[in-house]
mmCIF file of C-alpha atoms in Angstrom:
data_model
loop_
_atom_site.group_PDB
_atom_site.id
_atom_site.type_symbol
_atom_site.label_atom_id
_atom_site.label_comp_id
_atom_site.label_asym_id
_atom_site.label_seq_id
_atom_site.Cartn_x
_atom_site.Cartn_y
_atom_site.Cartn_z
ATOM 1 C CA GLY A 128 0.000 0.000 0.000
ATOM 2 C CA MET A 129 0.929 3.620 -0.409
ATOM 3 C CA LEU A 130 -0.055 6.837 1.382
ATOM 4 C CA THR A 131 -0.270 9.855 -0.896
ATOM 5 C CA THR A 132 0.566 13.408 0.070
ATOM 6 C CA SER A 133 -3.156 14.157 0.203
ATOM 7 C CA GLY A 134 -3.637 11.449 2.857
ATOM 8 C CA LEU A 135 -5.173 8.934 0.505
ATOM 9 C CA LEU A 136 -4.384 5.333 1.411
ATOM 10 C CA CYS A 137 -3.930 3.098 -1.662
ATOM 11 C CA PHE A 138 -3.347 -0.626 -1.967
ATOM 12 C CA GLY A 139 -3.889 -3.274 -4.580
ATOM 13 C CA SER A 140 -6.455 -6.016 -4.593
ATOM 14 C CA VAL A 141 -7.626 -8.726 -6.949
ATOM 15 C CA ASP A 142 -10.240 -6.307 -8.147
ATOM 16 C CA GLY A 143 -7.759 -3.533 -8.860
ATOM 17 C CA LEU A 144 -6.518 -0.480 -6.969
ATOM 18 C CA VAL A 145 -8.375 0.472 -3.801
ATOM 19 C CA SER A 146 -7.944 3.913 -2.260
ATOM 20 C CA PHE A 147 -9.667 5.752 0.656
ATOM 21 C CA HIS A 148 -9.120 8.311 3.341
ATOM 22 C CA PRO A 149 -8.751 6.553 6.747
ATOM 23 C CA GLU A 150 -10.684 9.306 8.518
ATOM 24 C CA ASP A 151 -13.707 8.381 6.410
ATOM 25 C CA ILE A 152 -13.957 4.956 8.124
ATOM 26 C CA VAL A 153 -16.228 5.066 11.289
ATOM 27 C CA PRO A 154 -17.268 2.228 13.707
ATOM 28 C CA ASP A 155 -20.530 0.431 13.072
ATOM 29 C CA PRO A 156 -23.056 2.374 15.236
ATOM 30 C CA HIS A 157 -25.776 -0.267 15.166
ATOM 31 C CA ALA A 158 -26.108 -2.234 18.432
ATOM 32 C CA PRO A 159 -27.228 -5.774 17.647
ATOM 33 C CA PRO A 160 -30.283 -7.199 19.406
ATOM 34 C CA VAL A 161 -29.568 -10.148 21.707
ATOM 35 C CA HIS A 162 -31.809 -13.198 22.050
ATOM 36 C CA ILE A 163 -31.792 -16.223 24.320
ATOM 37 C CA THR A 164 -31.656 -19.103 21.896
ATOM 38 C CA GLU A 165 -31.820 -22.056 24.283
ATOM 39 C CA ILE A 166 -32.614 -22.866 27.911
ATOM 40 C CA GLN A 167 -31.328 -26.054 29.545
ATOM 41 C CA LEU A 168 -32.509 -27.689 32.772
ATOM 42 C CA ASP A 169 -30.023 -30.178 34.216
ATOM 43 C CA GLY A 170 -28.305 -30.258 30.810
ATOM 44 C CA ARG A 171 -31.485 -31.010 28.810
ATOM 45 C CA PRO A 172 -32.732 -28.265 26.467
ATOM 46 C CA LEU A 173 -36.289 -27.016 26.819
ATOM 47 C CA THR A 174 -38.377 -27.473 23.686
ATOM 48 C CA VAL A 175 -41.776 -26.188 22.694
ATOM 49 C CA GLY A 176 -44.301 -28.805 23.778
ATOM 50 C CA GLY A 177 -41.697 -30.816 25.653
ATOM 51 C CA GLY A 178 -41.417 -33.962 23.540
ATOM 52 C CA ASP A 179 -39.338 -36.492 25.444
ATOM 53 C CA GLY A 180 -37.783 -33.829 27.688
ATOM 54 C CA PRO A 181 -38.763 -30.704 29.587
ATOM 55 C CA GLY A 182 -40.980 -28.340 27.641
ATOM 56 C CA MET A 183 -42.139 -24.756 27.424
ATOM 57 C CA ASP A 184 -45.029 -22.930 25.790
ATOM 58 C CA GLN A 185 -43.035 -20.956 23.201
ATOM 59 C CA ALA A 186 -39.570 -20.613 21.719
ATOM 60 C CA ALA A 187 -36.739 -19.525 23.991
ATOM 61 C CA HIS A 188 -36.278 -16.119 22.322
ATOM 62 C CA LEU A 189 -39.972 -15.340 22.969
ATOM 63 C CA THR A 190 -40.011 -16.540 26.570
ATOM 64 C CA THR A 191 -40.034 -13.747 29.161
ATOM 65 C CA ASP A 192 -40.619 -15.786 32.322
ATOM 66 C CA LEU A 193 -40.035 -19.375 33.342
ATOM 67 C CA ASP A 194 -41.110 -21.524 36.318
ATOM 68 C CA VAL A 195 -38.553 -24.110 37.422
ATOM 69 C CA ASP A 196 -39.207 -27.167 39.591
ATOM 70 C CA TRP A 197 -37.428 -27.312 42.965
ATOM 71 C CA ARG A 198 -35.651 -30.532 41.966
ATOM 72 C CA THR A 199 -33.725 -28.799 39.128
ATOM 73 C CA LYS A 200 -30.026 -28.514 39.997
ATOM 74 C CA VAL A 201 -28.528 -26.710 36.964
ATOM 75 C CA ILE A 202 -30.101 -23.982 34.794
ATOM 76 C CA GLY A 203 -28.249 -23.027 31.589
ATOM 77 C CA PHE A 204 -28.697 -20.359 28.892
ATOM 78 C CA THR A 205 -27.434 -20.020 25.323
ATOM 79 C CA TYR A 206 -27.690 -16.614 23.644
ATOM 80 C CA ALA A 207 -26.600 -14.771 20.488
ATOM 81 C CA ALA A 208 -26.401 -11.243 19.102
ATOM 82 C CA LEU A 209 -27.942 -10.738 15.652
ATOM 83 C CA ASN A 210 -24.736 -9.334 14.158
ATOM 84 C CA PHE A 211 -23.966 -10.528 10.620
ATOM 85 C CA VAL A 212 -20.793 -8.472 10.159
ATOM 86 C CA ALA A 213 -17.915 -10.351 11.789
ATOM 87 C CA PRO A 214 -20.202 -12.180 14.277
ATOM 88 C CA SER A 215 -17.240 -14.008 15.779
ATOM 89 C CA GLU A 216 -15.887 -10.694 17.058
ATOM 90 C CA GLY A 217 -18.966 -10.011 19.219
ATOM 91 C CA ARG A 218 -18.678 -10.035 23.019
ATOM 92 C CA TYR A 219 -21.252 -10.874 25.741
ATOM 93 C CA ARG A 220 -21.843 -10.257 29.442
ATOM 94 C CA TYR A 221 -24.616 -11.339 31.814
ATOM 95 C CA ARG A 222 -25.888 -11.148 35.371
ATOM 96 C CA LEU A 223 -28.551 -12.971 37.406
ATOM 97 C CA GLU A 224 -30.428 -10.421 39.455
ATOM 98 C CA GLY A 225 -31.116 -11.834 42.925
ATOM 99 C CA PHE A 226 -28.030 -14.068 42.824
ATOM 100 C CA GLN A 227 -25.216 -12.317 40.938
ATOM 101 C CA ASP A 228 -26.176 -8.655 40.704
ATOM 102 C CA ASP A 229 -22.897 -7.459 39.137
ATOM 103 C CA TRP A 230 -22.223 -7.882 35.425
ATOM 104 C CA SER A 231 -19.782 -10.568 34.356
ATOM 105 C CA ALA A 232 -16.688 -9.652 32.324
ATOM 106 C CA TRP A 233 -17.121 -9.313 28.549
ATOM 107 C CA SER A 234 -16.492 -12.654 26.851
ATOM 108 C CA SER A 235 -16.955 -14.369 23.523
ATOM 109 C CA SER A 236 -18.734 -17.275 25.256
ATOM 110 C CA ILE A 237 -22.392 -17.665 24.306
ATOM 111 C CA THR A 238 -23.382 -19.987 27.203
ATOM 112 C CA THR A 239 -23.614 -19.778 30.974
ATOM 113 C CA SER A 240 -25.211 -21.813 33.754
ATOM 114 C CA PHE A 241 -26.184 -21.527 37.422
ATOM 115 C CA THR A 242 -26.207 -24.342 39.979
ATOM 116 C CA ASN A 243 -28.354 -25.057 43.067
ATOM 117 C CA LEU A 244 -30.313 -21.823 43.125
ATOM 118 C CA ASP A 245 -32.362 -21.268 46.254
ATOM 119 C CA PRO A 246 -36.134 -21.017 45.852
ATOM 120 C CA GLY A 247 -37.113 -17.516 44.792
ATOM 121 C CA THR A 248 -37.446 -15.133 41.856
ATOM 122 C CA TYR A 249 -34.462 -14.146 39.700
ATOM 123 C CA VAL A 250 -34.014 -12.088 36.507
ATOM 124 C CA PHE A 251 -31.409 -13.185 33.937
ATOM 125 C CA HIS A 252 -29.936 -10.271 31.906
ATOM 126 C CA VAL A 253 -27.597 -10.573 28.885
ATOM 127 C CA GLN A 254 -26.032 -7.944 26.577
ATOM 128 C CA GLY A 255 -24.056 -8.390 23.334
ATOM 129 C CA THR A 256 -21.810 -6.175 21.168
ATOM 130 C CA ASN A 257 -21.098 -5.912 17.459
ATOM 131 C CA SER A 258 -17.577 -6.211 16.083
ATOM 132 C CA ASP A 259 -16.863 -2.613 17.110
ATOM 133 C CA GLY A 260 -17.975 -3.114 20.736
ATOM 134 C CA VAL A 261 -21.291 -1.246 20.412
ATOM 135 C CA PHE A 262 -24.098 -2.783 22.521
ATOM 136 C CA ASP A 263 -27.693 -2.106 23.488
ATOM 137 C CA PRO A 264 -27.862 -1.230 27.237
ATOM 138 C CA GLU A 265 -31.299 -2.834 27.428
ATOM 139 C CA GLY A 266 -30.112 -6.217 26.184
ATOM 140 C CA THR A 267 -32.675 -8.935 26.916
ATOM 141 C CA HIS A 268 -33.907 -10.525 30.122
ATOM 142 C CA LEU A 269 -35.942 -13.468 31.422
ATOM 143 C CA THR A 270 -37.682 -13.790 34.795
ATOM 144 C CA LEU A 271 -36.912 -17.075 36.509
ATOM 145 C CA ARG A 272 -39.010 -18.466 39.364
ATOM 146 C CA VAL A 273 -37.510 -21.413 41.257
ATOM 147 C CA ALA A 274 -40.241 -23.203 43.204
ATOM 148 C CA PRO A 275 -39.581 -24.170 46.825
ATOM 149 C CA PRO A 276 -39.696 -27.830 47.883
ATOM 150 C CA PRO A 277 -43.043 -28.970 49.300
ATOM 151 C CA TRP A 278 -41.847 -28.573 52.890
ATOM 152 C CA ARG A 279 -40.943 -24.912 52.273
ATOM 153 C CA THR A 280 -44.168 -23.732 50.622
ATOM 154 C CA GLY A 281 -46.629 -21.313 52.166
ATOM 155 C CA TRP A 282 -49.059 -24.150 52.802
ATOM 156 C CA ALA A 283 -46.303 -26.110 54.531
ATOM 157 C CA TYR A 284 -45.429 -23.171 56.781
ATOM 158 C CA ALA A 285 -49.113 -22.690 57.554
ATOM 159 C CA GLY A 286 -49.220 -26.359 58.493
ATOM 160 C CA TYR A 287 -46.146 -25.924 60.688
ATOM 161 C CA VAL A 288 -47.811 -22.989 62.441
ATOM 162 C CA LEU A 289 -50.990 -24.983 62.972
ATOM 163 C CA LEU A 290 -48.943 -27.946 64.168
ATOM 164 C CA ALA A 291 -47.006 -25.735 66.580
ATOM 165 C CA ILE A 292 -50.225 -24.173 67.840
ATOM 166 C CA GLY A 293 -51.756 -27.616 68.242
ATOM 167 C CA ALA A 294 -48.674 -28.929 70.038
ATOM 168 C CA GLY A 295 -48.609 -25.858 72.255
ATOM 169 C CA ALA A 296 -52.304 -26.182 73.002
ATOM 170 C CA PHE A 297 -51.847 -29.878 73.730
ATOM 171 C CA GLY A 298 -48.917 -29.090 76.019
ATOM 172 C CA VAL A 299 -50.834 -26.360 77.808
ATOM 173 C CA ARG A 300 -53.848 -28.621 78.130
ATOM 174 C CA ALA A 301 -51.659 -31.409 79.499
ATOM 175 C CA ARG A 302 -50.081 -29.038 82.008
ATOM 176 C CA VAL A 303 -53.490 -27.694 82.993
ATOM 177 C CA ARG A 304 -54.754 -31.243 83.483
ATOM 178 C CA ALA A 305 -51.699 -32.131 85.553
ATOM 179 C CA ALA A 306 -52.051 -28.961 87.614
ATOM 180 C CA THR A 307 -55.770 -29.636 88.040
ATOM 181 C CA ARG A 308 -55.089 -33.191 89.193
ATOM 182 C CA GLU A 309 -52.425 -31.926 91.575
ATOM 183 C CA TRP A 310 -54.737 -29.189 92.849
ATOM 184 C CA ARG A 311 -57.564 -31.666 93.320
ATOM 185 C CA SER A 312 -55.269 -34.050 95.156
ATOM 186 C CA ALA A 313 -54.038 -31.234 97.378
ATOM 187 C CA ALA A 314 -57.606 -30.015 97.926
ATOM 188 C CA GLN A 315 -58.795 -33.525 98.743
ATOM 189 C CA LEU A 316 -55.878 -34.013 101.130
ATOM 190 C CA ALA A 317 -56.560 -30.654 102.775
ATOM 191 C CA GLU A 318 -60.253 -31.504 103.042
ATOM 192 C CA ALA A 319 -59.443 -34.903 104.547
ATOM 193 C CA ARG A 320 -57.099 -33.277 107.040
ATOM 194 C CA ALA A 321 -59.707 -30.659 107.917
ATOM 195 C CA GLN A 322 -62.340 -33.352 108.398
ATOM 196 C CA GLU A 323 -59.982 -35.387 110.577
ATOM 197 C CA ARG A 324 -59.095 -32.266 112.558
ATOM 198 C CA ASP A 325 -62.764 -31.410 113.052
ATOM 199 C CA ALA A 326 -63.535 -34.989 114.048
ATOM 200 C CA PHE A 327 -60.676 -34.931 116.566
ATOM 201 C CA ARG A 328 -61.929 -31.648 117.992
ATOM 202 C CA SER A 329 -65.454 -33.026 118.288
ATOM 203 C CA ARG A 330 -64.194 -36.166 120.053
ATOM 204 C CA SER A 331 -61.942 -34.134 122.314
ATOM 205 C CA ALA A 332 -64.755 -31.752 123.228
ATOM 206 C CA ALA A 333 -67.112 -34.637 123.992
ATOM 207 C CA ASP A 334 -64.483 -36.497 126.035
ATOM 208 C CA PHE A 335 -63.530 -33.361 127.929
ATOM 209 C CA HIS A 336 -67.175 -32.558 128.616
ATOM 210 C CA ASP A 337 -67.883 -36.054 129.900
ATOM 211 C CA GLU A 338 -64.755 -36.263 132.053
ATOM 212 C CA ALA A 339 -64.434 -32.722 133.428
ATOM 213 C CA GLY A 340 -68.173 -32.039 133.485
ATOM 214 C CA GLY A 341 -68.837 -35.039 135.678
ATOM 215 C CA ARG A 342 -66.067 -34.131 138.089
ATOM 216 C CA LEU A 343 -67.216 -30.505 138.369
ATOM 217 C CA THR A 344 -70.770 -31.670 139.036
ATOM 218 C CA ARG A 345 -69.552 -33.898 141.869
ATOM 219 C CA ILE A 346 -67.501 -31.025 143.302
ATOM 220 C CA SER A 347 -70.589 -28.811 143.233
ATOM 221 C CA LEU A 348 -72.649 -31.446 145.049
ATOM 222 C CA HIS A 349 -69.975 -31.949 147.716
ATOM 223 C CA LEU A 350 -69.688 -28.195 148.301
ATOM 224 C CA ALA A 351 -73.468 -27.806 148.629
ATOM 225 C CA SER A 352 -73.603 -30.737 151.063
ATOM 226 C CA ALA A 353 -70.767 -29.302 153.134
ATOM 227 C CA ARG A 354 -72.416 -25.874 153.369
ATOM 228 C CA ARG A 355 -75.571 -27.452 154.747
ATOM 229 C CA LYS A 356 -73.528 -28.954 157.592
ATOM 230 C CA VAL A 357 -71.910 -25.718 158.826
ATOM 231 C CA PRO A 358 -73.516 -22.704 160.471
ATOM 232 C CA PRO A 359 -74.512 -20.019 157.983
ATOM 233 C CA GLY A 360 -72.239 -16.990 158.100
ATOM 234 C CA SER A 361 -69.391 -18.854 159.723
ATOM 235 C CA GLU A 362 -65.827 -18.589 158.457
ATOM 236 C CA VAL A 363 -66.034 -22.107 157.025
ATOM 237 C CA ASP A 364 -69.293 -21.215 155.253
ATOM 238 C CA SER A 365 -67.579 -18.174 153.740
ATOM 239 C CA HIS A 366 -64.727 -20.315 152.387
ATOM 240 C CA LEU A 367 -67.193 -22.840 150.977
ATOM 241 C CA GLU A 368 -69.170 -20.051 149.277
ATOM 242 C CA ARG A 369 -66.016 -18.774 147.579
ATOM 243 C CA ALA A 370 -65.211 -22.323 146.502
ATOM 244 C CA GLU A 371 -68.699 -22.654 144.988
ATOM 245 C CA GLN A 372 -68.175 -19.379 143.094
ATOM 246 C CA ALA A 373 -64.836 -20.623 141.759
ATOM 247 C CA GLN A 374 -66.508 -23.874 140.717
ATOM 248 C CA ARG A 375 -69.216 -21.990 138.819
ATOM 249 C CA GLU A 376 -66.614 -19.823 137.048
ATOM 250 C CA LEU A 377 -64.610 -22.929 136.176
ATOM 251 C CA SER A 378 -67.738 -24.581 134.788
ATOM 252 C CA ALA A 379 -68.518 -21.513 132.672
ATOM 253 C CA GLY A 380 -64.947 -21.400 131.356
ATOM 254 C CA MET A 381 -65.076 -25.105 130.566
ATOM 255 C CA ARG A 382 -68.321 -24.659 128.641
ATOM 256 C CA ASP A 383 -66.721 -21.816 126.640
ATOM 257 C CA LEU A 384 -63.708 -23.989 125.859
ATOM 258 C CA ILE A 385 -65.855 -26.934 124.767
ATOM 259 C CA TRP A 386 -68.011 -24.626 122.657
ATOM 260 C CA SER A 387 -64.947 -23.098 120.960
ATOM 261 C CA MET A 388 -63.676 -26.601 120.088
ATOM 262 C CA ASP A 389 -66.926 -27.578 118.345
ATOM 263 C CA PRO A 390 -66.262 -27.375 114.538
ATOM 264 C CA GLY A 391 -69.982 -26.909 113.953
ATOM 265 C CA ARG A 392 -69.832 -23.517 115.683
ATOM 266 C CA ASP A 393 -67.333 -21.765 113.421
ATOM 267 C CA GLY A 394 -69.682 -19.101 112.034
ATOM 268 C CA LEU A 395 -69.425 -15.513 113.261
ATOM 269 C CA ARG A 396 -73.161 -15.669 113.980
ATOM 270 C CA ASP A 397 -72.532 -18.487 116.481
ATOM 271 C CA THR A 398 -70.091 -16.301 118.417
ATOM 272 C CA LEU A 399 -72.449 -13.312 118.353
ATOM 273 C CA ASP A 400 -75.348 -15.498 119.554
ATOM 274 C CA ARG A 401 -73.255 -16.867 122.422
ATOM 275 C CA LEU A 402 -72.198 -13.374 123.503
ATOM 276 C CA ALA A 403 -75.818 -12.199 123.243
ATOM 277 C CA ALA A 404 -76.996 -15.060 125.476
ATOM 278 C CA PHE A 405 -74.282 -14.218 128.011
ATOM 279 C CA ALA A 406 -75.178 -10.503 127.935
ATOM 280 C CA GLU A 407 -78.922 -11.104 128.346
ATOM 281 C CA THR A 408 -78.252 -13.195 131.458
ATOM 282 C CA LEU A 409 -75.729 -10.632 132.725
ATOM 283 C CA PHE A 410 -78.043 -7.629 132.313
ATOM 284 C CA ALA A 411 -81.267 -9.438 133.290
ATOM 285 C CA ALA A 412 -81.393 -7.877 136.758
ATOM 286 C CA SER A 413 -80.071 -4.421 135.735
ATOM 287 C CA ARG A 414 -81.518 -1.352 134.041
ATOM 288 C CA THR A 415 -79.199 -1.804 131.044
ATOM 289 C CA SER A 416 -80.887 -2.847 127.796
ATOM 290 C CA PHE A 417 -78.878 -4.959 125.400
ATOM 291 C CA ARG A 418 -79.176 -5.597 121.677
ATOM 292 C CA VAL A 419 -77.161 -6.944 118.746
ATOM 293 C CA ASP A 420 -76.671 -4.917 115.533
ATOM 294 C CA ALA A 421 -75.348 -7.279 112.831
ATOM 295 C CA GLY A 422 -77.835 -7.202 109.977
ATOM 296 C CA ASP A 423 -75.420 -7.416 107.026
ATOM 297 C CA PRO A 424 -76.183 -10.731 105.188
ATOM 298 C CA ALA A 425 -72.507 -10.949 104.195
ATOM 299 C CA LEU A 426 -71.690 -11.716 107.833
ATOM 300 C CA ASP A 427 -73.386 -15.110 107.398
ATOM 301 C CA GLU A 428 -70.363 -16.278 105.371
ATOM 302 C CA VAL A 429 -67.731 -15.091 107.867
ATOM 303 C CA VAL A 430 -66.095 -17.838 109.923
ATOM 304 C CA LEU A 431 -63.827 -17.817 112.973
ATOM 305 C CA GLY A 432 -61.299 -20.511 113.768
ATOM 306 C CA MET A 433 -61.186 -22.200 117.159
ATOM 307 C CA ASN A 434 -58.470 -19.865 118.450
ATOM 308 C CA GLU A 435 -60.249 -16.753 117.149
ATOM 309 C CA ARG A 436 -63.616 -17.842 118.597
ATOM 310 C CA ARG A 437 -62.210 -18.478 122.046
ATOM 311 C CA ASN A 438 -60.271 -15.212 122.273
ATOM 312 C CA VAL A 439 -63.057 -13.077 120.777
ATOM 313 C CA THR A 440 -65.559 -14.613 123.199
ATOM 314 C CA LEU A 441 -63.338 -14.059 126.250
ATOM 315 C CA LEU A 442 -62.445 -10.515 125.140
ATOM 316 C CA PHE A 443 -66.052 -9.367 124.808
ATOM 317 C CA LYS A 444 -67.176 -11.227 127.931
ATOM 318 C CA GLU A 445 -64.564 -9.152 129.750
ATOM 319 C CA ALA A 446 -65.934 -5.997 128.106
ATOM 320 C CA LEU A 447 -69.540 -6.950 128.978
ATOM 321 C CA ASN A 448 -68.581 -7.633 132.599
ATOM 322 C CA ASN A 449 -66.859 -4.234 132.785
ATOM 323 C CA CYS A 450 -69.990 -2.574 131.394
ATOM 324 C CA ALA A 451 -72.246 -4.347 133.905
ATOM 325 C CA LYS A 452 -69.989 -3.581 136.891
ATOM 326 C CA HIS A 453 -68.728 -0.064 136.209
ATOM 327 C CA ALA A 454 -70.538 1.755 133.376
ATOM 328 C CA GLY A 455 -74.031 2.285 134.789
ATOM 329 C CA ALA A 456 -75.226 2.362 131.172
ATOM 330 C CA SER A 457 -78.820 2.465 130.030
ATOM 331 C CA GLU A 458 -77.966 0.800 126.698
ATOM 332 C CA CYS A 459 -75.272 -1.590 125.487
ATOM 333 C CA VAL A 460 -74.982 -2.607 121.814
ATOM 334 C CA LEU A 461 -72.873 -5.377 120.252
ATOM 335 C CA LYS A 462 -72.170 -4.541 116.586
ATOM 336 C CA ALA A 463 -70.506 -6.428 113.739
ATOM 337 C CA SER A 464 -69.808 -5.201 110.203
ATOM 338 C CA LEU A 465 -67.473 -5.528 107.233
ATOM 339 C CA GLU A 466 -65.518 -2.364 106.492
ATOM 340 C CA ASP A 467 -62.661 -1.888 103.989
ATOM 341 C CA GLY A 468 -62.086 -5.624 103.705
ATOM 342 C CA ALA A 469 -61.857 -6.155 107.472
ATOM 343 C CA LEU A 470 -64.196 -7.554 110.126
ATOM 344 C CA LEU A 471 -65.157 -5.008 112.782
ATOM 345 C CA ILE A 472 -66.729 -6.175 116.072
ATOM 346 C CA GLY A 473 -67.583 -3.501 118.614
ATOM 347 C CA LEU A 474 -69.281 -3.067 121.990
ATOM 348 C CA PHE A 475 -70.813 0.355 122.626
ATOM 349 C CA ASP A 476 -72.450 1.692 125.789
ATOM 350 C CA ASP A 477 -73.647 5.107 126.965
ATOM 351 C CA GLY A 478 -72.270 4.755 130.466
ATOM 352 C CA ALA A 479 -69.789 6.712 132.556
ATOM 353 C CA GLY A 480 -66.664 5.825 130.589
ATOM 354 C CA PHE A 481 -63.298 5.625 132.321
ATOM 355 C CA ASP A 482 -59.683 6.671 132.219
ATOM 356 C CA PRO A 483 -57.966 3.869 130.250
ATOM 357 C CA GLY A 484 -54.606 4.545 131.894
ATOM 358 C CA LYS A 485 -55.961 4.168 135.389
ATOM 359 C CA GLU A 486 -58.077 1.123 134.550
ATOM 360 C CA GLU A 487 -55.151 -0.672 133.033
ATOM 361 C CA GLY A 488 -52.943 0.133 135.966
ATOM 362 C CA ASP A 489 -55.460 -1.121 138.512
ATOM 363 C CA GLY A 490 -56.995 -4.285 137.068
ATOM 364 C CA HIS A 491 -54.953 -5.064 133.963
ATOM 365 C CA GLY A 492 -58.311 -5.462 132.158
ATOM 366 C CA LEU A 493 -57.332 -3.558 129.017
ATOM 367 C CA ARG A 494 -53.956 -5.265 128.874
ATOM 368 C CA ASN A 495 -55.664 -8.660 129.001
ATOM 369 C CA MET A 496 -58.201 -7.630 126.328
ATOM 370 C CA ARG A 497 -55.425 -6.404 124.030
ATOM 371 C CA HIS A 498 -53.598 -9.681 124.589
ATOM 372 C CA ARG A 499 -56.763 -11.571 123.581
ATOM 373 C CA ALA A 500 -57.127 -9.375 120.477
ATOM 374 C CA ALA A 501 -53.543 -10.076 119.411
ATOM 375 C CA LYS A 502 -54.000 -13.838 119.907
ATOM 376 C CA ALA A 503 -57.111 -13.638 117.699
ATOM 377 C CA GLY A 504 -55.032 -11.958 114.970
ATOM 378 C CA GLY A 505 -56.747 -8.590 115.419
ATOM 379 C CA ARG A 506 -56.174 -5.086 116.744
ATOM 380 C CA LEU A 507 -58.083 -3.567 119.676
ATOM 381 C CA VAL A 508 -59.097 0.084 119.945
ATOM 382 C CA VAL A 509 -60.768 1.369 123.141
ATOM 383 C CA ARG A 510 -62.351 4.814 123.393
ATOM 384 C CA ALA A 511 -63.817 5.725 126.791
ATOM 385 C CA PRO A 512 -63.973 9.464 127.432
ATOM 386 C CA VAL A 513 -65.218 10.032 130.972
ATOM 387 C CA GLY A 514 -68.951 10.705 130.949
ATOM 388 C CA HIS A 515 -69.422 9.801 127.269
ATOM 389 C CA GLY A 516 -69.651 6.022 127.224
ATOM 390 C CA THR A 517 -67.240 3.323 126.103
ATOM 391 C CA GLN A 518 -66.377 1.888 122.688
ATOM 392 C CA VAL A 519 -64.468 -1.390 122.439
ATOM 393 C CA LEU A 520 -63.527 -2.029 118.769
ATOM 394 C CA LEU A 521 -61.822 -5.158 117.417
ATOM 395 C CA HIS A 522 -60.464 -5.108 113.845
ATOM 396 C CA MET A 523 -59.796 -8.563 112.336
ATOM 397 C CA PRO A 524 -59.001 -10.061 108.922
ATOM 398 C CA VAL A 525 -62.035 -11.498 107.133
ATOM 399 C CA VAL A 526 -62.166 -15.245 106.511
ATOM 400 C CA ARG A 527 -65.202 -16.430 104.548
ATOM 401 C CA ARG A 528 -66.567 -19.933 104.522
ATOM 402 C CA GLY A 529 -65.245 -20.639 101.032
ATOM 403 C CA ASP A 530 -61.735 -19.601 102.156
ATOM 404 C CA LYS A 531 -61.608 -21.912 105.122
ATOM 405 C CA ALA A 532 -58.896 -24.558 104.860
#
């Protein structure tokens, strides 16, 4: 070849002399379209209709989306750019969106494959150049959906959730049944123990009544017989009279003890009735009227244990005796009510009242009553302003019949 002074490049050919200006030659500006020409599953090409192998509805270059079974291990693609000028000089690159998001390096290879894709949706993109490296940025693409195995489908997960819920419900139900059986066993054992305890108390009360009651009766008879044999008013008669009084007090105390041991007398009403009977006898020969104010129906369900009954009874007998001996009251009222979740039992009179400090220092009555209140699990409040009557108030926790062990 030869380059002329005008810049014309000349060289010979079989057809004669060829000449041209190099600057007149420009790259091919036409980007070739790219098509997927074949799709392979596990090395077997997909064909329209399937035949003896896997199939698809239309040719590969017309397919825009493809569903793949979960058992497929390898998915391959063959592609080509429609470039008829030096097609062997074309280059290709690809990417699989969702798996390999970056473009591969440019290569002359027209095939690629992907192995063991996880279930999900992917988009395969491929671009191709002409012999001058010009390419269409759009290229071509195919949406690929790899199905999950049966145990990873939505229905399977729904089944797992239902199975877990069922197993959890079964476990909870089993635990509830076990807890219920345990609770019933504990309740039955507690009930059996309570019944045995009540039976023991009943037997003990009956035995004590028979044994001690008989002996006290004989003592009373002996004392009465002895008094008939001594001169009235003598020193011996005076001693015998005091012995008879002690015997009567002992008998009354024994009856209170036996009554408190009786499991059939555990209601608050039983204690109020016993105190009312004592008060009516106590005030029978005085000008003091007595009444009980306990009309709340909820009190019918309140129970007192043996210890509480005994100490409450002795406490208010002490208070009633003090009223009869010292108050000079025209009215005495025994009240019971439920206030702020507590049981309140009170004795009110309109008598002379007293100085609590002096009374406690002389007879230890208030100290003894407070001791009884503490043993009953309560708190005692005494208000007795001189000339304005006396209030004896006992605050106790409430125990209802359904709560009794």
